[in-house]
């Protein structure tokens, strides 16, 4: 019998993957499974565990997803988490000419006059997170346009609803949501996208992906930048 993994660890693992399977992006999963990366079921160190959907888990077992890919995925996710907490420490507001910071594996371009009008601790202070929120909102609007037609769209409504839900005053923006609520906010918008007629339509045709996960989004941004 395998030793059961403590709930606290499960929670951290789920947070690490943004509640989406890190391989296929599926979030509509009844039971995420926990994969032991080194294939040793006794090694339940968090660094050896990755939460994934049952389908991708069986792909690993069958060798359709290689252990090398699993290791890289885990490293990427851990780096993302570290990056998110580091972003709070590095002051992106300081006046630096276009410069490159980072280690061998991650490079961040700090743009000149990259001033944000949002205070530290808000999603707006973190460019990556803010851009992903903006991407998701845009995505929602596109799906809604499909449903009701561009002429019938009121683009302000969705933002207002989100602000209300996250208790942000109407004179402020959705990017004023505290950074700790980032996950909650992206899940809310993703849920709204999944609830649109187009998403349901896609689902009935077997297409489950309606948007990039945060991880995929960051990856694609990096690819575009270089
Ligand atoms: Zn999966």
PDB file of C-alpha atoms and ligand atoms in Angstrom:
ATOM      1  CA  UNK A   1       0.000   0.000   0.000  1.00  0.00           C
ATOM      2  CA  UNK A   2       1.150   3.470  -0.831  1.00  0.00           C
ATOM      3  CA  UNK A   3       1.478   5.911   1.979  1.00  0.00           C
ATOM      4  CA  UNK A   4      -1.195   8.539   1.530  1.00  0.00           C
ATOM      5  CA  UNK A   5      -0.039  12.033   0.744  1.00  0.00           C
ATOM      6  CA  UNK A   6      -1.041  14.708   3.283  1.00  0.00           C
ATOM      7  CA  UNK A   7      -3.781  17.128   2.231  1.00  0.00           C
ATOM      8  CA  UNK A   8      -1.488  20.081   2.760  1.00  0.00           C
ATOM      9  CA  UNK A   9       0.894  18.686   0.123  1.00  0.00           C
ATOM     10  CA  UNK A  10      -2.014  17.969  -2.222  1.00  0.00           C
ATOM     11  CA  UNK A  11      -3.151  21.555  -1.856  1.00  0.00           C
ATOM     12  CA  UNK A  12       0.309  22.899  -2.682  1.00  0.00           C
ATOM     13  CA  UNK A  13       0.542  20.588  -5.679  1.00  0.00           C
ATOM     14  CA  UNK A  14      -2.799  21.764  -6.982  1.00  0.00           C
ATOM     15  CA  UNK A  15      -1.784  25.369  -6.525  1.00  0.00           C
ATOM     16  CA  UNK A  16       1.461  24.695  -8.358  1.00  0.00           C
ATOM     17  CA  UNK A  17      -0.425  23.589 -11.483  1.00  0.00           C
ATOM     18  CA  UNK A  18      -3.051  26.352 -11.232  1.00  0.00           C
ATOM     19  CA  UNK A  19      -5.679  23.592 -10.939  1.00  0.00           C
ATOM     20  CA  UNK A  20      -5.092  22.621 -14.551  1.00  0.00           C
ATOM     21  CA  UNK A  21      -3.379  19.507 -15.800  1.00  0.00           C
ATOM     22  CA  UNK A  22       0.134  20.771 -16.640  1.00  0.00           C
ATOM     23  CA  UNK A  23       0.250  18.614 -19.776  1.00  0.00           C
ATOM     24  CA  UNK A  24      -3.119  18.926 -21.478  1.00  0.00           C
ATOM     25  CA  UNK A  25      -4.461  22.015 -19.706  1.00  0.00           C
ATOM     26  CA  UNK A  26      -7.651  20.269 -18.723  1.00  0.00           C
ATOM     27  CA  UNK A  27      -9.188  21.700 -15.570  1.00  0.00           C
ATOM     28  CA  UNK A  28     -12.451  19.817 -15.803  1.00  0.00           C
ATOM     29  CA  UNK A  29     -10.972  16.904 -13.885  1.00  0.00           C
ATOM     30  CA  UNK A  30     -12.894  15.025 -11.185  1.00  0.00           C
ATOM     31  CA  UNK A  31      -9.809  13.576  -9.572  1.00  0.00           C
ATOM     32  CA  UNK A  32      -6.323  14.781 -10.225  1.00  0.00           C
ATOM     33  CA  UNK A  33      -3.754  12.072  -9.682  1.00  0.00           C
ATOM     34  CA  UNK A  34      -0.344  12.452  -8.125  1.00  0.00           C
ATOM     35  CA  UNK A  35       2.564  11.137 -10.127  1.00  0.00           C
ATOM     36  CA  UNK A  36       5.841  10.108  -8.492  1.00  0.00           C
ATOM     37  CA  UNK A  37       8.387  11.544 -10.884  1.00  0.00           C
ATOM     38  CA  UNK A  38      11.163   9.073 -10.013  1.00  0.00           C
ATOM     39  CA  UNK A  39       8.552   6.266 -10.106  1.00  0.00           C
ATOM     40  CA  UNK A  40       9.341   5.396  -6.504  1.00  0.00           C
ATOM     41  CA  UNK A  41       5.989   5.394  -4.659  1.00  0.00           C
ATOM     42  CA  UNK A  42       7.795   5.693  -1.329  1.00  0.00           C
ATOM     43  CA  UNK A  43       9.384   9.006  -2.268  1.00  0.00           C
ATOM     44  CA  UNK A  44       6.655  11.463  -1.410  1.00  0.00           C
ATOM     45  CA  UNK A  45       8.883  14.483  -1.175  1.00  0.00           C
ATOM     46  CA  UNK A  46       6.982  17.358  -2.781  1.00  0.00           C
ATOM     47  CA  UNK A  47       9.810  17.806  -5.295  1.00  0.00           C
ATOM     48  CA  UNK A  48       9.102  14.294  -6.539  1.00  0.00           C
ATOM     49  CA  UNK A  49       5.357  14.806  -6.966  1.00  0.00           C
ATOM     50  CA  UNK A  50       3.381  16.280  -9.827  1.00  0.00           C
ATOM     51  CA  UNK A  51      -0.375  16.579  -9.996  1.00  0.00           C
ATOM     52  CA  UNK A  52      -1.844  15.574 -13.357  1.00  0.00           C
ATOM     53  CA  UNK A  53      -5.070  14.334 -14.908  1.00  0.00           C
ATOM     54  CA  UNK A  54      -5.671  10.548 -15.102  1.00  0.00           C
ATOM     55  CA  UNK A  55      -5.372  10.601 -18.899  1.00  0.00           C
ATOM     56  CA  UNK A  56      -1.928  12.183 -18.899  1.00  0.00           C
ATOM     57  CA  UNK A  57      -0.948   9.944 -15.987  1.00  0.00           C
ATOM     58  CA  UNK A  58      -1.627   6.897 -18.127  1.00  0.00           C
ATOM     59  CA  UNK A  59       0.340   8.507 -20.972  1.00  0.00           C
ATOM     60  CA  UNK A  60       3.349   8.677 -18.641  1.00  0.00           C
ATOM     61  CA  UNK A  61       2.859   5.045 -17.649  1.00  0.00           C
ATOM     62  CA  UNK A  62       2.728   4.075 -21.322  1.00  0.00           C
ATOM     63  CA  UNK A  63       5.755   6.173 -22.142  1.00  0.00           C
ATOM     64  CA  UNK A  64       3.872   8.592 -24.429  1.00  0.00           C
ATOM     65  CA  UNK A  65       5.055  11.346 -22.120  1.00  0.00           C
ATOM     66  CA  UNK A  66       8.729  10.898 -21.278  1.00  0.00           C
ATOM     67  CA  UNK A  67      10.159  11.174 -17.782  1.00  0.00           C
ATOM     68  CA  UNK A  68      12.441  13.898 -19.114  1.00  0.00           C
ATOM     69  CA  UNK A  69       9.373  15.963 -20.049  1.00  0.00           C
ATOM     70  CA  UNK A  70       7.866  15.345 -16.614  1.00  0.00           C
ATOM     71  CA  UNK A  71      11.030  16.540 -14.895  1.00  0.00           C
ATOM     72  CA  UNK A  72      11.191  19.638 -17.077  1.00  0.00           C
ATOM     73  CA  UNK A  73       7.545  20.417 -16.400  1.00  0.00           C
ATOM     74  CA  UNK A  74       8.038  20.146 -12.655  1.00  0.00           C
ATOM     75  CA  UNK A  75      11.111  22.369 -12.814  1.00  0.00           C
ATOM     76  CA  UNK A  76       9.231  24.929 -14.875  1.00  0.00           C
ATOM     77  CA  UNK A  77       6.329  25.031 -12.414  1.00  0.00           C
ATOM     78  CA  UNK A  78       8.632  25.366  -9.430  1.00  0.00           C
ATOM     79  CA  UNK A  79      10.503  28.159 -11.148  1.00  0.00           C
ATOM     80  CA  UNK A  80       7.239  29.944 -11.914  1.00  0.00           C
ATOM     81  CA  UNK A  81       6.272  29.816  -8.263  1.00  0.00           C
ATOM     82  CA  UNK A  82       9.637  31.123  -7.196  1.00  0.00           C
ATOM     83  CA  UNK A  83       9.404  33.807  -9.868  1.00  0.00           C
ATOM     84  CA  UNK A  84       6.058  34.964  -8.567  1.00  0.00           C
ATOM     85  CA  UNK A  85       7.433  35.513  -5.087  1.00  0.00           C
ATOM     86  CA  UNK A  86      10.653  37.069  -6.418  1.00  0.00           C
ATOM     87  CA  UNK A  87       8.675  39.578  -8.451  1.00  0.00           C
ATOM     88  CA  UNK A  88       7.566  41.086  -5.184  1.00  0.00           C
ATOM     89  CA  UNK A  89      11.152  41.630  -4.155  1.00  0.00           C
ATOM     90  CA  UNK A  90      12.664  43.009  -7.347  1.00  0.00           C
ATOM     91  CA  UNK A  91      11.690  46.587  -7.890  1.00  0.00           C
ATOM     92  CA  UNK A  92      10.612  46.817 -11.494  1.00  0.00           C
ATOM     93  CA  UNK A  93       9.942  50.510 -11.169  1.00  0.00           C
ATOM     94  CA  UNK A  94      13.517  51.607 -10.897  1.00  0.00           C
ATOM     95  CA  UNK A  95      14.804  53.479 -13.907  1.00  0.00           C
ATOM     96  CA  UNK A  96      16.983  51.071 -15.763  1.00  0.00           C
ATOM     97  CA  UNK A  97      17.645  51.172 -19.467  1.00  0.00           C
ATOM     98  CA  UNK A  98      16.557  48.047 -21.298  1.00  0.00           C
ATOM     99  CA  UNK A  99      18.474  45.446 -19.410  1.00  0.00           C
ATOM    100  CA  UNK A 100      18.491  41.766 -18.911  1.00  0.00           C
ATOM    101  CA  UNK A 101      18.203  40.109 -15.575  1.00  0.00           C
ATOM    102  CA  UNK A 102      17.822  36.472 -14.729  1.00  0.00           C
ATOM    103  CA  UNK A 103      19.768  33.288 -14.491  1.00  0.00           C
ATOM    104  CA  UNK A 104      20.831  30.868 -17.204  1.00  0.00           C
ATOM    105  CA  UNK A 105      17.369  29.493 -17.640  1.00  0.00           C
ATOM    106  CA  UNK A 106      15.033  32.444 -17.295  1.00  0.00           C
ATOM    107  CA  UNK A 107      15.625  35.816 -18.757  1.00  0.00           C
ATOM    108  CA  UNK A 108      13.389  38.745 -18.099  1.00  0.00           C
ATOM    109  CA  UNK A 109      13.624  41.870 -20.164  1.00  0.00           C
ATOM    110  CA  UNK A 110      13.118  44.961 -18.085  1.00  0.00           C
ATOM    111  CA  UNK A 111      11.854  47.630 -20.416  1.00  0.00           C
ATOM    112  CA  UNK A 112      12.847  51.245 -20.103  1.00  0.00           C
ATOM    113  CA  UNK A 113      10.294  53.367 -18.276  1.00  0.00           C
ATOM    114  CA  UNK A 114       8.435  50.247 -17.436  1.00  0.00           C
ATOM    115  CA  UNK A 115       6.380  52.083 -14.867  1.00  0.00           C
ATOM    116  CA  UNK A 116       3.247  50.534 -13.591  1.00  0.00           C
ATOM    117  CA  UNK A 117       0.568  52.649 -12.056  1.00  0.00           C
ATOM    118  CA  UNK A 118      -0.390  49.860  -9.721  1.00  0.00           C
ATOM    119  CA  UNK A 119       1.021  49.571  -6.234  1.00  0.00           C
ATOM    120  CA  UNK A 120       3.003  46.571  -5.140  1.00  0.00           C
ATOM    121  CA  UNK A 121       0.749  43.725  -4.031  1.00  0.00           C
ATOM    122  CA  UNK A 122      -1.731  44.248  -6.850  1.00  0.00           C
ATOM    123  CA  UNK A 123      -1.989  42.043  -9.914  1.00  0.00           C
ATOM    124  CA  UNK A 124      -1.334  45.151 -12.005  1.00  0.00           C
ATOM    125  CA  UNK A 125       2.123  45.418 -10.491  1.00  0.00           C
ATOM    126  CA  UNK A 126       3.092  42.093 -12.051  1.00  0.00           C
ATOM    127  CA  UNK A 127       3.154  42.508 -15.830  1.00  0.00           C
ATOM    128  CA  UNK A 128       2.900  38.800 -16.617  1.00  0.00           C
ATOM    129  CA  UNK A 129      -0.074  38.261 -14.390  1.00  0.00           C
ATOM    130  CA  UNK A 130      -1.793  41.448 -15.556  1.00  0.00           C
ATOM    131  CA  UNK A 131      -1.276  40.498 -19.202  1.00  0.00           C
ATOM    132  CA  UNK A 132      -2.688  37.048 -18.621  1.00  0.00           C
ATOM    133  CA  UNK A 133      -5.803  38.514 -16.979  1.00  0.00           C
ATOM    134  CA  UNK A 134      -6.202  40.838 -19.931  1.00  0.00           C
ATOM    135  CA  UNK A 135      -5.760  37.896 -22.323  1.00  0.00           C
ATOM    136  CA  UNK A 136      -8.457  35.892 -20.520  1.00  0.00           C
ATOM    137  CA  UNK A 137     -10.912  38.791 -20.462  1.00  0.00           C
ATOM    138  CA  UNK A 138     -10.338  39.312 -24.159  1.00  0.00           C
ATOM    139  CA  UNK A 139     -10.919  35.625 -24.708  1.00  0.00           C
ATOM    140  CA  UNK A 140     -14.200  35.786 -22.800  1.00  0.00           C
ATOM    141  CA  UNK A 141     -15.329  38.721 -24.928  1.00  0.00           C
ATOM    142  CA  UNK A 142     -14.524  36.863 -28.141  1.00  0.00           C
ATOM    143  CA  UNK A 143     -16.556  33.881 -26.989  1.00  0.00           C
ATOM    144  CA  UNK A 144     -19.420  36.119 -25.966  1.00  0.00           C
ATOM    145  CA  UNK A 145     -19.303  37.934 -29.311  1.00  0.00           C
ATOM    146  CA  UNK A 146     -19.808  34.614 -31.036  1.00  0.00           C
ATOM    147  CA  UNK A 147     -22.881  34.073 -28.912  1.00  0.00           C
ATOM    148  CA  UNK A 148     -24.674  37.417 -29.041  1.00  0.00           C
ATOM    149  CA  UNK A 149     -22.974  39.322 -31.862  1.00  0.00           C
ATOM    150  CA  UNK A 150     -20.577  42.259 -31.666  1.00  0.00           C
ATOM    151  CA  UNK A 151     -23.354  44.847 -31.865  1.00  0.00           C
ATOM    152  CA  UNK A 152     -24.985  43.553 -28.727  1.00  0.00           C
ATOM    153  CA  UNK A 153     -21.827  43.489 -26.671  1.00  0.00           C
ATOM    154  CA  UNK A 154     -21.312  45.661 -23.640  1.00  0.00           C
ATOM    155  CA  UNK A 155     -17.618  45.272 -22.980  1.00  0.00           C
ATOM    156  CA  UNK A 156     -17.757  47.060 -19.635  1.00  0.00           C
ATOM    157  CA  UNK A 157     -20.138  44.617 -17.987  1.00  0.00           C
ATOM    158  CA  UNK A 158     -17.791  41.694 -17.508  1.00  0.00           C
ATOM    159  CA  UNK A 159     -15.118  43.798 -15.824  1.00  0.00           C
ATOM    160  CA  UNK A 160     -17.732  45.343 -13.527  1.00  0.00           C
ATOM    161  CA  UNK A 161     -19.018  41.928 -12.526  1.00  0.00           C
ATOM    162  CA  UNK A 162     -15.521  40.732 -11.757  1.00  0.00           C
ATOM    163  CA  UNK A 163     -14.767  43.849  -9.743  1.00  0.00           C
ATOM    164  CA  UNK A 164     -17.928  43.407  -7.749  1.00  0.00           C
ATOM    165  CA  UNK A 165     -17.127  39.779  -7.056  1.00  0.00           C
ATOM    166  CA  UNK A 166     -13.607  40.676  -5.908  1.00  0.00           C
ATOM    167  CA  UNK A 167     -14.792  43.722  -3.945  1.00  0.00           C
ATOM    168  CA  UNK A 168     -12.928  46.298  -6.017  1.00  0.00           C
ATOM    169  CA  UNK A 169     -14.415  49.795  -6.071  1.00  0.00           C
ATOM    170  CA  UNK A 170     -15.826  50.917  -9.429  1.00  0.00           C
ATOM    171  CA  UNK A 171     -13.294  53.741  -9.691  1.00  0.00           C
ATOM    172  CA  UNK A 172     -10.500  51.174  -9.702  1.00  0.00           C
ATOM    173  CA  UNK A 173      -9.731  48.393 -12.151  1.00  0.00           C
ATOM    174  CA  UNK A 174      -9.598  44.632 -12.058  1.00  0.00           C
ATOM    175  CA  UNK A 175      -5.799  44.937 -11.895  1.00  0.00           C
ATOM    176  CA  UNK A 176      -6.221  46.283  -8.375  1.00  0.00           C
ATOM    177  CA  UNK A 177      -7.140  42.787  -7.197  1.00  0.00           C
ATOM    178  CA  UNK A 178      -4.519  41.634  -4.656  1.00  0.00           C
ATOM    179  CA  UNK A 179      -1.869  39.324  -6.041  1.00  0.00           C
ATOM    180  CA  UNK A 180      -2.871  36.544  -3.612  1.00  0.00           C
ATOM    181  CA  UNK A 181      -6.218  36.396  -5.393  1.00  0.00           C
ATOM    182  CA  UNK A 182      -4.624  35.840  -8.819  1.00  0.00           C
ATOM    183  CA  UNK A 183      -5.456  32.142  -8.935  1.00  0.00           C
ATOM    184  CA  UNK A 184      -9.003  32.743  -7.768  1.00  0.00           C
ATOM    185  CA  UNK A 185      -9.462  35.451 -10.393  1.00  0.00           C
ATOM    186  CA  UNK A 186      -8.142  33.414 -13.308  1.00  0.00           C
ATOM    187  CA  UNK A 187     -10.296  30.494 -12.262  1.00  0.00           C
ATOM    188  CA  UNK A 188     -13.347  32.728 -12.186  1.00  0.00           C
ATOM    189  CA  UNK A 189     -12.703  34.074 -15.695  1.00  0.00           C
ATOM    190  CA  UNK A 190     -11.882  30.611 -17.032  1.00  0.00           C
ATOM    191  CA  UNK A 191     -15.110  29.306 -15.502  1.00  0.00           C
ATOM    192  CA  UNK A 192     -17.008  32.096 -17.275  1.00  0.00           C
ATOM    193  CA  UNK A 193     -15.366  31.249 -20.591  1.00  0.00           C
ATOM    194  CA  UNK A 194     -16.209  27.577 -20.120  1.00  0.00           C
ATOM    195  CA  UNK A 195     -19.805  28.570 -19.449  1.00  0.00           C
ATOM    196  CA  UNK A 196     -20.287  30.332 -22.792  1.00  0.00           C
ATOM    197  CA  UNK A 197     -22.256  28.698 -25.570  1.00  0.00           C
ATOM    198  CA  UNK A 198     -19.206  28.546 -27.805  1.00  0.00           C
ATOM    199  CA  UNK A 199     -17.198  26.673 -25.173  1.00  0.00           C
ATOM    200  CA  UNK A 200     -20.049  24.207 -24.665  1.00  0.00           C
ATOM    201  CA  UNK A 201     -20.279  23.861 -28.409  1.00  0.00           C
ATOM    202  CA  UNK A 202     -16.551  23.180 -28.602  1.00  0.00           C
ATOM    203  CA  UNK A 203     -16.849  20.642 -25.823  1.00  0.00           C
ATOM    204  CA  UNK A 204     -19.558  18.723 -27.639  1.00  0.00           C
ATOM    205  CA  UNK A 205     -17.191  18.478 -30.591  1.00  0.00           C
ATOM    206  CA  UNK A 206     -14.429  17.178 -28.357  1.00  0.00           C
ATOM    207  CA  UNK A 207     -12.448  20.406 -28.171  1.00  0.00           C
ATOM    208  CA  UNK A 208     -11.799  21.097 -24.527  1.00  0.00           C
ATOM    209  CA  UNK A 209      -9.279  23.875 -24.774  1.00  0.00           C
ATOM    210  CA  UNK A 210     -10.672  27.375 -24.901  1.00  0.00           C
ATOM    211  CA  UNK A 211      -7.666  29.309 -23.672  1.00  0.00           C
ATOM    212  CA  UNK A 212      -4.017  28.895 -22.828  1.00  0.00           C
ATOM    213  CA  UNK A 213      -3.158  28.026 -19.252  1.00  0.00           C
ATOM    214  CA  UNK A 214      -1.026  30.613 -17.450  1.00  0.00           C
ATOM    215  CA  UNK A 215       2.021  28.436 -17.988  1.00  0.00           C
ATOM    216  CA  UNK A 216       1.370  28.055 -21.717  1.00  0.00           C
ATOM    217  CA  UNK A 217       0.714  31.755 -21.995  1.00  0.00           C
ATOM    218  CA  UNK A 218       4.055  32.614 -20.393  1.00  0.00           C
ATOM    219  CA  UNK A 219       5.838  30.098 -22.602  1.00  0.00           C
ATOM    220  CA  UNK A 220       4.291  31.554 -25.731  1.00  0.00           C
ATOM    221  CA  UNK A 221       5.146  35.092 -24.682  1.00  0.00           C
ATOM    222  CA  UNK A 222       8.766  34.019 -24.213  1.00  0.00           C
ATOM    223  CA  UNK A 223       8.823  32.375 -27.605  1.00  0.00           C
ATOM    224  CA  UNK A 224       7.437  35.525 -29.193  1.00  0.00           C
ATOM    225  CA  UNK A 225       9.985  37.727 -27.440  1.00  0.00           C
ATOM    226  CA  UNK A 226      13.023  35.850 -28.738  1.00  0.00           C
TER     227      UNK A 226
HETATM  228 ZN1  LIG B   1      -3.854  15.930 -18.687  1.00  0.00          ZN
END
